[in-house]
GROMACS .gro file of C-alpha atoms in nm:
model
  487
    1MET     CA    1  -3.560  -0.444  -1.083
    2LEU     CA    2  -3.434  -0.091  -1.129
    3SER     CA    3  -3.724   0.152  -1.103
    4GLN     CA    4  -3.669   0.501  -1.244
    5GLN     CA    5  -3.698   0.827  -1.048
    6ARG     CA    6  -3.588   1.185  -1.103
    7ASP     CA    7  -3.307   1.302  -0.879
    8THR     CA    8  -3.118   1.629  -0.842
    9ALA     CA    9  -2.807   1.481  -0.681
   10SER     CA   10  -2.479   1.521  -0.862
   11PRO     CA   11  -2.344   1.193  -0.999
   12THR     CA   12  -2.016   1.255  -0.820
   13ASP     CA   13  -2.154   1.353  -0.477
   14ASP     CA   14  -2.007   1.056  -0.290
   15LEU     CA   15  -1.772   0.904  -0.547
   16TRP     CA   16  -1.415   0.867  -0.426
   17PRO     CA   17  -1.175   0.845  -0.596
   18LEU     CA   18  -1.328   1.030  -0.891
   19PRO     CA   19  -1.356   0.821  -1.211
   20GLN     CA   20  -1.173   0.935  -1.521
   21SER     CA   21  -1.495   1.003  -1.710
   22ILE     CA   22  -1.866   1.011  -1.623
   23THR     CA   23  -2.169   1.069  -1.842
   24SER     CA   24  -2.473   1.117  -1.623
   25SER     CA   25  -2.846   1.169  -1.638
   26PRO     CA   26  -3.095   1.308  -1.384
   27GLU     CA   27  -3.267   0.972  -1.350
   28ARG     CA   28  -3.206   0.764  -1.043
   29TYR     CA   29  -3.257   0.388  -1.019
   30PRO     CA   30  -3.349   0.267  -0.669
   31LEU     CA   31  -3.252  -0.094  -0.610
   32ASN     CA   32  -3.485  -0.364  -0.488
   33PRO     CA   33  -3.285  -0.619  -0.286
   34GLN     CA   34  -3.540  -0.891  -0.361
   35ALA     CA   35  -3.477  -0.857  -0.734
   36PHE     CA   36  -3.109  -0.782  -0.719
   37TYR     CA   37  -2.833  -1.024  -0.818
   38PHE     CA   38  -2.497  -1.040  -0.988
   39THR     CA   39  -2.428  -1.266  -1.282
   40TYR     CA   40  -2.155  -1.319  -1.541
   41GLY     CA   41  -2.199  -1.200  -1.897
   42SER     CA   42  -2.238  -1.476  -2.151
   43GLN     CA   43  -1.924  -1.361  -2.332
   44SER     CA   44  -1.720  -1.317  -2.014
   45ALA     CA   45  -1.390  -1.502  -1.989
   46ALA     CA   46  -1.461  -1.540  -1.618
   47GLN     CA   47  -1.761  -1.742  -1.508
   48GLU     CA   48  -1.906  -1.888  -1.189
   49GLY     CA   49  -1.623  -2.050  -0.997
   50CYS     CA   50  -1.396  -1.746  -1.028
   51SER     CA   51  -1.333  -1.710  -0.656
   52VAL     CA   52  -1.232  -1.342  -0.669
   53LEU     CA   53  -1.558  -1.233  -0.831
   54ASP     CA   54  -1.784  -1.487  -0.660
   55GLU     CA   55  -1.669  -1.350  -0.325
   56ALA     CA   56  -1.692  -0.990  -0.445
   57PHE     CA   57  -2.056  -1.042  -0.546
   58LYS     CA   58  -2.139  -1.157  -0.194
   59ARG     CA   59  -1.935  -0.883  -0.031
   60TYR     CA   60  -2.085  -0.600  -0.231
   61PHE     CA   61  -2.440  -0.719  -0.192
   62SER     CA   62  -2.405  -0.677   0.185
   63LEU     CA   63  -2.245  -0.334   0.136
   64ILE     CA   64  -2.524  -0.215  -0.093
   65PHE     CA   65  -2.796  -0.358   0.133
   66PRO     CA   66  -2.649  -0.358   0.485
   67ASP     CA   67  -2.988  -0.426   0.649
   68TYR     CA   68  -3.097  -0.702   0.415
   69SER     CA   69  -2.991  -1.063   0.459
   70SER     CA   70  -3.061  -1.213   0.116
   71GLY     CA   71  -3.147  -1.099  -0.234
   72ARG     CA   72  -3.024  -1.080  -0.589
   73PHE     CA   73  -2.922  -0.819  -0.844
   74TYR     CA   74  -2.881  -0.846  -1.220
   75SER     CA   75  -2.556  -0.698  -1.350
   76GLU     CA   76  -2.365  -0.853  -1.637
   77VAL     CA   77  -1.989  -0.848  -1.589
   78LYS     CA   78  -1.805  -0.889  -1.918
   79PHE     CA   79  -1.428  -0.909  -1.952
   80LEU     CA   80  -1.305  -0.757  -2.276
   81GLN     CA   81  -0.986  -0.604  -2.410
   82TRP     CA   82  -1.083  -0.250  -2.313
   83LYS     CA   83  -0.759  -0.046  -2.330
   84ASN     CA   84  -0.699  -0.102  -1.960
   85GLU     CA   85  -1.028   0.071  -1.879
   86ASN     CA   86  -1.338  -0.022  -1.682
   87THR     CA   87  -1.669   0.085  -1.833
   88LEU     CA   88  -1.990   0.094  -1.635
   89SER     CA   89  -2.323   0.148  -1.810
   90VAL     CA   90  -2.653   0.177  -1.625
   91SER     CA   91  -2.992   0.179  -1.795
   92ALA     CA   92  -3.345   0.082  -1.708
   93GLY     CA   93  -3.357  -0.260  -1.546
   94GLN     CA   94  -2.994  -0.356  -1.563
   95ALA     CA   95  -2.631  -0.252  -1.538
   96TYR     CA   96  -2.328  -0.372  -1.732
   97LEU     CA   97  -1.971  -0.361  -1.611
   98LYS     CA   98  -1.701  -0.428  -1.869
   99ALA     CA   99  -1.345  -0.483  -1.750
  100GLU     CA  100  -1.025  -0.625  -1.894
  101THR     CA  101  -0.947  -0.831  -1.584
  102VAL     CA  102  -1.112  -0.953  -1.266
  103TRP     CA  103  -0.907  -0.693  -1.077
  104GLY     CA  104  -1.055  -0.420  -1.292
  105ALA     CA  105  -1.402  -0.551  -1.218
  106LEU     CA  106  -1.334  -0.511  -0.846
  107ARG     CA  107  -1.255  -0.143  -0.902
  108GLY     CA  108  -1.588  -0.092  -1.079
  109ASP     CA  109  -1.782  -0.208  -0.777
  110TYR     CA  110  -2.027   0.005  -0.584
  111SER     CA  111  -2.107   0.258  -0.856
  112ILE     CA  112  -2.369   0.032  -1.012
  113CYS     CA  113  -2.639   0.141  -0.772
  114LYS     CA  114  -2.588   0.510  -0.837
  115ILE     CA  115  -2.724   0.736  -1.110
  116TYR     CA  116  -2.465   0.713  -1.386
  117LEU     CA  117  -2.542   0.623  -1.739
  118LYS     CA  118  -2.181   0.562  -1.826
  119SER     CA  119  -1.850   0.570  -1.640
  120ILE     CA  120  -1.507   0.501  -1.787
  121ASP     CA  121  -1.234   0.446  -1.532
  122PHE     CA  122  -0.873   0.340  -1.496
  123PRO     CA  123  -0.591   0.427  -1.253
  124ARG     CA  124  -0.348   0.707  -1.317
  125PHE     CA  125  -0.067   0.515  -1.143
  126GLN     CA  126  -0.023   0.139  -1.124
  127PHE     CA  127   0.118   0.133  -0.769
  128ARG     CA  128  -0.108   0.281  -0.500
  129GLY     CA  129   0.018   0.166  -0.162
  130ILE     CA  130  -0.037   0.181   0.211
  131LEU     CA  131   0.252   0.102   0.450
  132LEU     CA  132   0.175  -0.038   0.794
  133ASP     CA  133   0.451  -0.073   1.053
  134THR     CA  134   0.396  -0.383   1.269
  135SER     CA  135   0.725  -0.370   1.457
  136ARG     CA  136   0.698  -0.053   1.665
  137HIS     CA  137   0.353  -0.164   1.774
  138TYR     CA  138   0.211  -0.506   1.696
  139LEU     CA  139  -0.110  -0.482   1.494
  140PRO     CA  140  -0.350  -0.774   1.541
  141VAL     CA  141  -0.442  -0.954   1.220
  142GLN     CA  142  -0.798  -0.826   1.244
  143ALA     CA  143  -0.671  -0.465   1.238
  144ILE     CA  144  -0.475  -0.544   0.922
  145LEU     CA  145  -0.778  -0.704   0.758
  146LYS     CA  146  -0.993  -0.402   0.842
  147THR     CA  147  -0.729  -0.181   0.680
  148LEU     CA  148  -0.739  -0.398   0.368
  149ASP     CA  149  -1.116  -0.347   0.350
  150ALA     CA  150  -1.073   0.029   0.369
  151MET     CA  151  -0.791   0.019   0.113
  152ALA     CA  152  -1.019  -0.156  -0.134
  153PHE     CA  153  -1.287   0.110  -0.086
  154SER     CA  154  -1.031   0.379  -0.182
  155LYS     CA  155  -0.882   0.167  -0.465
  156PHE     CA  156  -0.540   0.120  -0.309
  157ASN     CA  157  -0.381  -0.194  -0.451
  158VAL     CA  158  -0.057  -0.257  -0.257
  159PHE     CA  159  -0.022  -0.337   0.113
  160HIS     CA  160   0.340  -0.263   0.202
  161TRP     CA  161   0.394  -0.473   0.513
  162HIS     CA  162   0.686  -0.326   0.709
  163ILE     CA  163   0.671  -0.634   0.920
  164VAL     CA  164   0.994  -0.616   1.126
  165ASP     CA  165   1.227  -0.341   1.250
  166ASP     CA  166   1.446  -0.246   1.549
  167PRO     CA  167   1.181  -0.278   1.824
  168SER     CA  168   1.043  -0.623   1.743
  169PHE     CA  169   1.052  -0.915   1.500
  170PRO     CA  170   0.694  -1.049   1.491
  171TYR     CA  171   0.730  -1.258   1.172
  172GLN     CA  172   0.750  -1.624   1.274
  173SER     CA  173   1.009  -1.779   1.045
  174ARG     CA  174   0.999  -2.152   0.971
  175THR     CA  175   1.373  -2.157   0.910
  176PHE     CA  176   1.481  -1.931   1.197
  177PRO     CA  177   1.214  -1.961   1.468
  178ASP     CA  178   1.435  -1.786   1.725
  179LEU     CA  179   1.396  -1.457   1.536
  180SER     CA  180   1.041  -1.417   1.667
  181ALA     CA  181   1.084  -1.636   1.977
  182LYS     CA  182   1.349  -1.393   2.106
  183GLY     CA  183   1.283  -1.083   1.897
  184ALA     CA  184   0.905  -1.034   1.922
  185PHE     CA  185   0.745  -0.834   2.203
  186HIS     CA  186   0.594  -1.168   2.311
  187PRO     CA  187   0.676  -1.503   2.149
  188MET     CA  188   0.317  -1.631   2.154
  189THR     CA  189   0.078  -1.335   2.139
  190HIS     CA  190   0.268  -1.074   1.938
  191ILE     CA  191   0.369  -1.275   1.633
  192TYR     CA  192   0.244  -1.343   1.282
  193THR     CA  193   0.237  -1.717   1.223
  194GLN     CA  194   0.265  -1.867   0.878
  195LEU     CA  195  -0.113  -1.914   0.890
  196ASP     CA  196  -0.162  -1.546   0.980
  197VAL     CA  197   0.051  -1.438   0.686
  198ARG     CA  198  -0.136  -1.666   0.444
  199ARG     CA  199  -0.465  -1.528   0.575
  200VAL     CA  200  -0.356  -1.169   0.513
  201ILE     CA  201  -0.229  -1.250   0.164
  202SER     CA  202  -0.548  -1.435   0.071
  203TYR     CA  203  -0.775  -1.165   0.214
  204ALA     CA  204  -0.582  -0.898   0.026
  205ARG     CA  205  -0.590  -1.091  -0.300
  206MET     CA  206  -0.967  -1.124  -0.289
  207ARG     CA  207  -0.980  -0.744  -0.277
  208GLY     CA  208  -0.732  -0.690  -0.559
  209ILE     CA  209  -0.447  -0.596  -0.326
  210ARG     CA  210  -0.088  -0.719  -0.346
  211VAL     CA  211   0.115  -0.777  -0.030
  212LEU     CA  212   0.467  -0.637  -0.047
  213PRO     CA  213   0.688  -0.758   0.242
  214GLU     CA  214   0.972  -0.545   0.372
  215PHE     CA  215   1.269  -0.687   0.563
  216ASP     CA  216   1.479  -0.375   0.608
  217SER     CA  217   1.856  -0.410   0.653
  218PRO     CA  218   2.141  -0.350   0.729
  219GLY     CA  219   2.002  -0.088   0.969
  220HIS     CA  220   1.674  -0.121   1.160
  221THR     CA  221   1.774  -0.472   1.267
  222GLN     CA  222   1.826  -0.460   1.643
  223SER     CA  223   1.547  -0.714   1.704
  224TRP     CA  224   1.705  -0.956   1.455
  225GLY     CA  225   2.020  -0.989   1.665
  226LYS     CA  226   1.832  -1.127   1.964
  227GLY     CA  227   1.755  -1.448   1.778
  228GLN     CA  228   2.051  -1.475   1.542
  229SER     CA  229   2.398  -1.461   1.694
  230ASP     CA  230   2.685  -1.299   1.504
  231LEU     CA  231   2.444  -1.122   1.265
  232LEU     CA  232   2.490  -0.770   1.402
  233THR     CA  233   2.815  -0.577   1.421
  234PRO     CA  234   2.976  -0.561   1.769
  235CYS     CA  235   3.039  -0.198   1.865
  236TYR     CA  236   3.365  -0.098   2.033
  237SER     CA  237   3.458   0.159   2.291
  238GLY     CA  238   3.820   0.219   2.217
  239SER     CA  239   3.987  -0.120   2.182
  240THR     CA  240   3.725  -0.323   2.370
  241PRO     CA  241   3.371  -0.433   2.279
  242SER     CA  242   3.108  -0.211   2.440
  243GLY     CA  243   2.848  -0.488   2.463
  244THR     CA  244   2.619  -0.309   2.217
  245PHE     CA  245   2.552  -0.390   1.854
  246GLY     CA  246   2.502  -0.189   1.540
  247PRO     CA  247   2.378  -0.271   1.189
  248VAL     CA  248   2.409  -0.611   1.024
  249ASN     CA  249   2.774  -0.716   0.999
  250PRO     CA  250   2.858  -0.678   0.629
  251ILE     CA  251   3.203  -0.839   0.637
  252LEU     CA  252   3.112  -1.199   0.735
  253PRO     CA  253   3.024  -1.474   0.483
  254SER     CA  254   2.780  -1.611   0.742
  255THR     CA  255   2.573  -1.292   0.707
  256TYR     CA  256   2.504  -1.356   0.340
  257LYS     CA  257   2.437  -1.724   0.396
  258PHE     CA  258   2.176  -1.631   0.659
  259MET     CA  259   2.019  -1.366   0.436
  260ALA     CA  260   2.004  -1.601   0.137
  261THR     CA  261   1.821  -1.862   0.345
  262LEU     CA  262   1.583  -1.610   0.501
  263PHE     CA  263   1.491  -1.449   0.169
  264LYS     CA  264   1.442  -1.788   0.009
  265GLU     CA  265   1.178  -1.853   0.275
  266VAL     CA  266   1.027  -1.505   0.237
  267SER     CA  267   0.996  -1.548  -0.140
  268SER     CA  268   0.815  -1.878  -0.088
  269VAL     CA  269   0.573  -1.732   0.169
  270PHE     CA  270   0.499  -1.402  -0.007
  271PRO     CA  271   0.405  -1.466  -0.371
  272ASP     CA  272   0.449  -1.107  -0.494
  273SER     CA  273   0.724  -1.059  -0.748
  274TYR     CA  274   0.867  -0.767  -0.548
  275ILE     CA  275   1.049  -0.763  -0.213
  276HIS     CA  276   1.133  -0.444  -0.025
  277LEU     CA  277   1.489  -0.459   0.109
  278GLY     CA  278   1.500  -0.127   0.295
  279GLY     CA  279   1.853   0.011   0.298
  280ASP     CA  280   1.775   0.338   0.480
  281GLU     CA  281   1.912   0.525   0.781
  282VAL     CA  282   2.225   0.320   0.841
  283ASN     CA  283   2.424   0.458   1.135
  284PHE     CA  284   2.794   0.417   1.055
  285SER     CA  285   2.929   0.487   1.406
  286CYS     CA  286   2.936   0.120   1.511
  287TRP     CA  287   3.103   0.011   1.188
  288LYS     CA  288   3.360   0.287   1.238
  289SER     CA  289   3.434   0.167   1.591
  290ASN     CA  290   3.494  -0.197   1.495
  291PRO     CA  291   3.860  -0.282   1.411
  292ASP     CA  292   3.765  -0.583   1.199
  293VAL     CA  293   3.532  -0.369   0.988
  294ARG     CA  294   3.800  -0.104   0.943
  295ALA     CA  295   4.050  -0.369   0.834
  296PHE     CA  296   3.797  -0.504   0.582
  297MET     CA  297   3.747  -0.152   0.449
  298LEU     CA  298   4.120  -0.116   0.383
  299LYS     CA  299   4.136  -0.459   0.221
  300MET     CA  300   3.849  -0.369  -0.014
  301GLY     CA  301   3.992  -0.029  -0.099
  302PHE     CA  302   3.700   0.159   0.055
  303GLY     CA  303   3.923   0.389   0.257
  304ALA     CA  304   3.711   0.564   0.522
  305ASP     CA  305   3.400   0.595   0.304
  306PHE     CA  306   3.139   0.386   0.483
  307THR     CA  307   2.878   0.451   0.216
  308LYS     CA  308   3.090   0.217   0.002
  309LEU     CA  309   3.058  -0.051   0.268
  310GLU     CA  310   2.681  -0.011   0.273
  311ALA     CA  311   2.684  -0.025  -0.107
  312TYR     CA  312   2.883  -0.349  -0.091
  313TYR     CA  313   2.625  -0.499   0.145
  314MET     CA  314   2.315  -0.383  -0.045
  315GLU     CA  315   2.454  -0.494  -0.381
  316ASN     CA  316   2.502  -0.842  -0.239
  317ILE     CA  317   2.149  -0.852  -0.093
  318VAL     CA  318   1.990  -0.727  -0.415
  319ASN     CA  319   2.176  -0.998  -0.606
  320LEU     CA  320   2.046  -1.260  -0.360
  321THR     CA  321   1.686  -1.162  -0.425
  322ALA     CA  322   1.745  -1.139  -0.800
  323ALA     CA  323   1.860  -1.502  -0.787
  324LEU     CA  324   1.521  -1.583  -0.634
  325ASN     CA  325   1.349  -1.421  -0.934
  326ARG     CA  326   1.233  -1.126  -0.725
  327THR     CA  327   1.260  -0.757  -0.809
  328SER     CA  328   1.392  -0.534  -0.533
  329ILE     CA  329   1.244  -0.214  -0.397
  330VAL     CA  330   1.480  -0.006  -0.183
  331TRP     CA  331   1.465   0.328  -0.007
  332GLN     CA  332   1.626   0.625  -0.183
  333ASP     CA  333   1.941   0.607   0.034
  334VAL     CA  334   2.063   0.320  -0.184
  335PHE     CA  335   2.058   0.547  -0.489
  336ASP     CA  336   2.198   0.844  -0.299
  337TYR     CA  337   2.505   0.638  -0.202
  338HIS     CA  338   2.571   0.555  -0.569
  339GLU     CA  339   2.526   0.186  -0.520
  340ARG     CA  340   2.545  -0.047  -0.820
  341ILE     CA  341   2.200  -0.204  -0.844
  342PRO     CA  342   2.010  -0.366  -1.133
  343LYS     CA  343   1.817  -0.131  -1.359
  344ASP     CA  344   1.488  -0.301  -1.271
  345THR     CA  345   1.528  -0.202  -0.904
  346VAL     CA  346   1.256   0.038  -0.783
  347LEU     CA  347   1.365   0.337  -0.571
  348HIS     CA  348   1.137   0.459  -0.293
  349ILE     CA  349   1.154   0.831  -0.204
  350TRP     CA  350   1.084   0.909   0.160
  351LYS     CA  351   1.285   1.222   0.240
  352GLY     CA  352   1.222   1.590   0.225
  353VAL     CA  353   0.998   1.880   0.133
  354PRO     CA  354   0.864   1.921  -0.224
  355ALA     CA  355   1.179   2.087  -0.360
  356SER     CA  356   1.390   1.803  -0.220
  357TYR     CA  357   1.180   1.511  -0.340
  358GLU     CA  358   1.121   1.675  -0.678
  359ALA     CA  359   1.499   1.693  -0.725
  360GLU     CA  360   1.524   1.326  -0.622
  361LEU     CA  361   1.250   1.231  -0.870
  362ARG     CA  362   1.443   1.410  -1.143
  363ALA     CA  363   1.775   1.244  -1.055
  364ILE     CA  364   1.642   0.890  -1.015
  365THR     CA  365   1.436   0.893  -1.334
  366LYS     CA  366   1.723   1.054  -1.527
  367ALA     CA  367   1.934   0.754  -1.423
  368GLY     CA  368   1.665   0.528  -1.573
  369TYR     CA  369   1.518   0.380  -1.255
  370ARG     CA  370   1.152   0.340  -1.169
  371VAL     CA  371   1.043   0.529  -0.863
  372LEU     CA  372   0.774   0.541  -0.593
  373LEU     CA  373   0.687   0.860  -0.405
  374ALA     CA  374   0.612   0.844  -0.032
  375ALA     CA  375   0.773   1.160   0.109
  376PRO     CA  376   0.461   1.383   0.104
  377TRP     CA  377   0.235   1.113   0.248
  378TYR     CA  378   0.384   1.029   0.588
  379ILE     CA  379   0.045   1.061   0.753
  380ASN     CA  380   0.160   0.932   1.091
  381HIS     CA  381   0.260   1.299   1.128
  382ILE     CA  382  -0.048   1.479   1.255
  383SER     CA  383  -0.147   1.841   1.297
  384TYR     CA  384  -0.457   2.024   1.406
  385GLY     CA  385  -0.699   2.099   1.123
  386GLN     CA  386  -0.752   1.962   0.775
  387ASP     CA  387  -0.408   1.834   0.687
  388TRP     CA  388  -0.564   1.606   0.422
  389ARG     CA  389  -0.559   1.914   0.198
  390ASN     CA  390  -0.179   1.897   0.188
  391TYR     CA  391  -0.190   1.531   0.082
  392TYR     CA  392  -0.449   1.608  -0.184
  393THR     CA  393  -0.249   1.884  -0.355
  394VAL     CA  394   0.066   1.676  -0.407
  395GLN     CA  395   0.173   1.668  -0.772
  396PRO     CA  396   0.379   1.350  -0.823
  397LEU     CA  397   0.493   1.447  -1.173
  398ASN     CA  398   0.578   1.810  -1.095
  399PHE     CA  399   0.950   1.789  -1.166
  400SER     CA  400   1.163   1.888  -1.463
  401GLY     CA  401   1.219   1.589  -1.685
  402THR     CA  402   1.119   1.428  -2.013
  403GLU     CA  403   0.795   1.239  -2.070
  404GLU     CA  404   0.999   0.919  -2.063
  405GLN     CA  405   1.130   1.012  -1.718
  406LYS     CA  406   0.779   1.078  -1.590
  407LYS     CA  407   0.663   0.737  -1.708
  408LEU     CA  408   0.916   0.591  -1.463
  409VAL     CA  409   0.712   0.725  -1.169
  410ILE     CA  410   0.500   0.415  -1.116
  411GLY     CA  411   0.302   0.541  -0.819
  412GLY     CA  412   0.308   0.641  -0.458
  413GLU     CA  413   0.248   0.528  -0.105
  414VAL     CA  414   0.089   0.646   0.217
  415CYS     CA  415   0.305   0.554   0.517
  416MET     CA  416   0.172   0.496   0.868
  417TRP     CA  417   0.475   0.448   1.090
  418GLY     CA  418   0.402   0.299   1.428
  419GLU     CA  419   0.579   0.498   1.699
  420TYR     CA  420   0.248   0.640   1.820
  421VAL     CA  421   0.002   0.410   1.642
  422ASP     CA  422  -0.145   0.076   1.743
  423ALA     CA  423  -0.481  -0.093   1.693
  424THR     CA  424  -0.656   0.164   1.916
  425ASN     CA  425  -0.598   0.458   1.683
  426LEU     CA  426  -0.484   0.310   1.350
  427THR     CA  427  -0.813   0.334   1.162
  428PRO     CA  428  -0.921   0.690   1.253
  429ARG     CA  429  -0.570   0.824   1.200
  430LEU     CA  430  -0.545   0.657   0.860
  431TRP     CA  431  -0.893   0.730   0.722
  432PRO     CA  432  -1.012   0.938   0.549
  433ARG     CA  433  -0.677   1.121   0.533
  434ALA     CA  434  -0.521   0.841   0.326
  435SER     CA  435  -0.811   0.870   0.083
  436ALA     CA  436  -0.682   1.213  -0.022
  437ALA     CA  437  -0.370   1.044  -0.156
  438ALA     CA  438  -0.584   0.767  -0.307
  439GLU     CA  439  -0.760   1.013  -0.536
  440ARG     CA  440  -0.432   1.176  -0.632
  441LEU     CA  441  -0.292   0.837  -0.735
  442TRP     CA  442  -0.607   0.718  -0.914
  443SER     CA  443  -0.784   1.016  -1.071
  444ASP     CA  444  -0.707   1.269  -1.342
  445GLU     CA  445  -0.512   1.554  -1.181
  446LYS     CA  446  -0.680   1.830  -1.384
  447GLN     CA  447  -1.026   1.717  -1.277
  448THR     CA  448  -0.927   1.693  -0.910
  449SER     CA  449  -0.716   2.003  -0.855
  450ASP     CA  450  -0.970   2.200  -0.649
  451VAL     CA  451  -0.950   2.112  -0.279
  452ASP     CA  452  -1.268   2.302  -0.193
  453LYS     CA  453  -1.466   2.108  -0.453
  454ALA     CA  454  -1.319   1.785  -0.324
  455PHE     CA  455  -1.420   1.853   0.036
  456PRO     CA  456  -1.794   1.770   0.013
  457ARG     CA  457  -1.719   1.450  -0.179
  458LEU     CA  458  -1.458   1.339   0.074
  459LYS     CA  459  -1.694   1.434   0.359
  460ASP     CA  460  -1.964   1.212   0.207
  461PHE     CA  461  -1.714   0.936   0.140
  462ARG     CA  462  -1.606   0.946   0.504
  463CYS     CA  463  -1.971   0.889   0.598
  464GLU     CA  464  -1.982   0.597   0.356
  465LEU     CA  465  -1.673   0.449   0.523
  466LEU     CA  466  -1.851   0.474   0.859
  467ARG     CA  467  -2.154   0.299   0.714
  468ARG     CA  468  -1.924   0.021   0.596
  469GLY     CA  469  -1.774  -0.025   0.941
  470ILE     CA  470  -1.454   0.181   0.900
  471GLN     CA  471  -1.415   0.418   1.196
  472ALA     CA  472  -1.287   0.712   0.991
  473GLU     CA  473  -1.234   1.039   1.175
  474PRO     CA  474  -1.435   1.354   1.082
  475LEU     CA  475  -1.295   1.612   0.843
  476PHE     CA  476  -1.465   1.908   1.009
  477VAL     CA  477  -1.786   2.016   1.183
  478GLY     CA  478  -2.095   1.827   1.070
  479HIS     CA  479  -2.270   1.492   1.080
  480CYS     CA  480  -2.353   1.186   0.871
  481LYS     CA  481  -2.715   1.123   0.775
  482HIS     CA  482  -2.710   0.763   0.891
  483GLU     CA  483  -2.548   0.829   1.229
  484TYR     CA  484  -2.850   0.802   1.454
  485GLN     CA  485  -3.097   0.603   1.249
  486GLY     CA  486  -3.310   0.391   1.474
  487VAL     CA  487  -3.218   0.585   1.788
   0.00000   0.00000   0.00000
């Protein structure tokens, strides 16, 4: 039952991210866990047996009633063609959540026990991502799963798994087991088995989150060379090999055969239709030192322009993934080097201050490519004070361009690079700072332009994250009401 009381609380006090539209009343409906259950609407296309919603019902009951072990709540969930919106209506005795898809229903979650009469909601951007780097420090699977929980609470919907890089190769490949056996920090304890990967993908899916794998090349591949001979370019000191290696060797047919086989496996393990191919920060000094590479450059007519050699490599890799029916995402360097890539490729902006990334947004969208913005949300960079305010005031569409260009900005991403982050500090460094970006990517910008008005909501949301088991760091001086209950 929902019993009615008067309440002076604002309907948006602890809502984050802010819904697109709310109609509220002063009545409040306390929930009785003994008379509280979820059910499917009679007209719903989804019914009992829909694993995503069945599991969500169980999960959210325990979130709403953390101290209660069993109970039921009545809330009809109907799936209608609703212009890509979620509509939540609460009235005496019951609540109705209408959504176009099961994924939309997940986003309408916890609000049902609050004081709203009607809420209409939908995301501003379709891609709302978090990047975790599991190469510079290995993150145990449990730390990844906890991050997925927190992502769902902030309505992020893409986990960008930067799974390998220079320092280590923790992905355990079926086809090339030596990559992790020789390239991981430890071949048994610091790896992600096929079972681990499936567990992450399944856990994410149940929370409405896609898993986007990134296998960055031709740079950022030092760990790859430990388990795959002849993959990396031998560097030279004068006329003799120096014993060190540079980026992937782009001149050998064996390189592309290896990559084709690896990405065929990756596309079978990760079901998402996108693969991130990297393509950033390629150091040309090793290529320049290698006489075979220089000879190949002359043969191909590249002269001394090594950006053309990188373009040659990336174009081949993009074509490999296209043959696997996957769409490529690449870092902005690939565009900056004027590489010939398919028009459906997504460019990922990571460089620069606002003036720089706004110019990049303008150039990429003018060329007709879709784009993701990450540059202002590298939150592994920390500073004393409330730096979340900087993340909150980002304006992703604040660049000169047509409306058609701005439609090509499909979203953004918070990046947590791992030089100084492992499982000991991942969660408090990420939350609630990442939630500032979450609201920017989800909510209406005009309604959420005031940082000072946002502060009390984010402060309350941080407390809610703590109550849900996410060890989010404080925003400023204060306390959470539930902190010392029972002490």
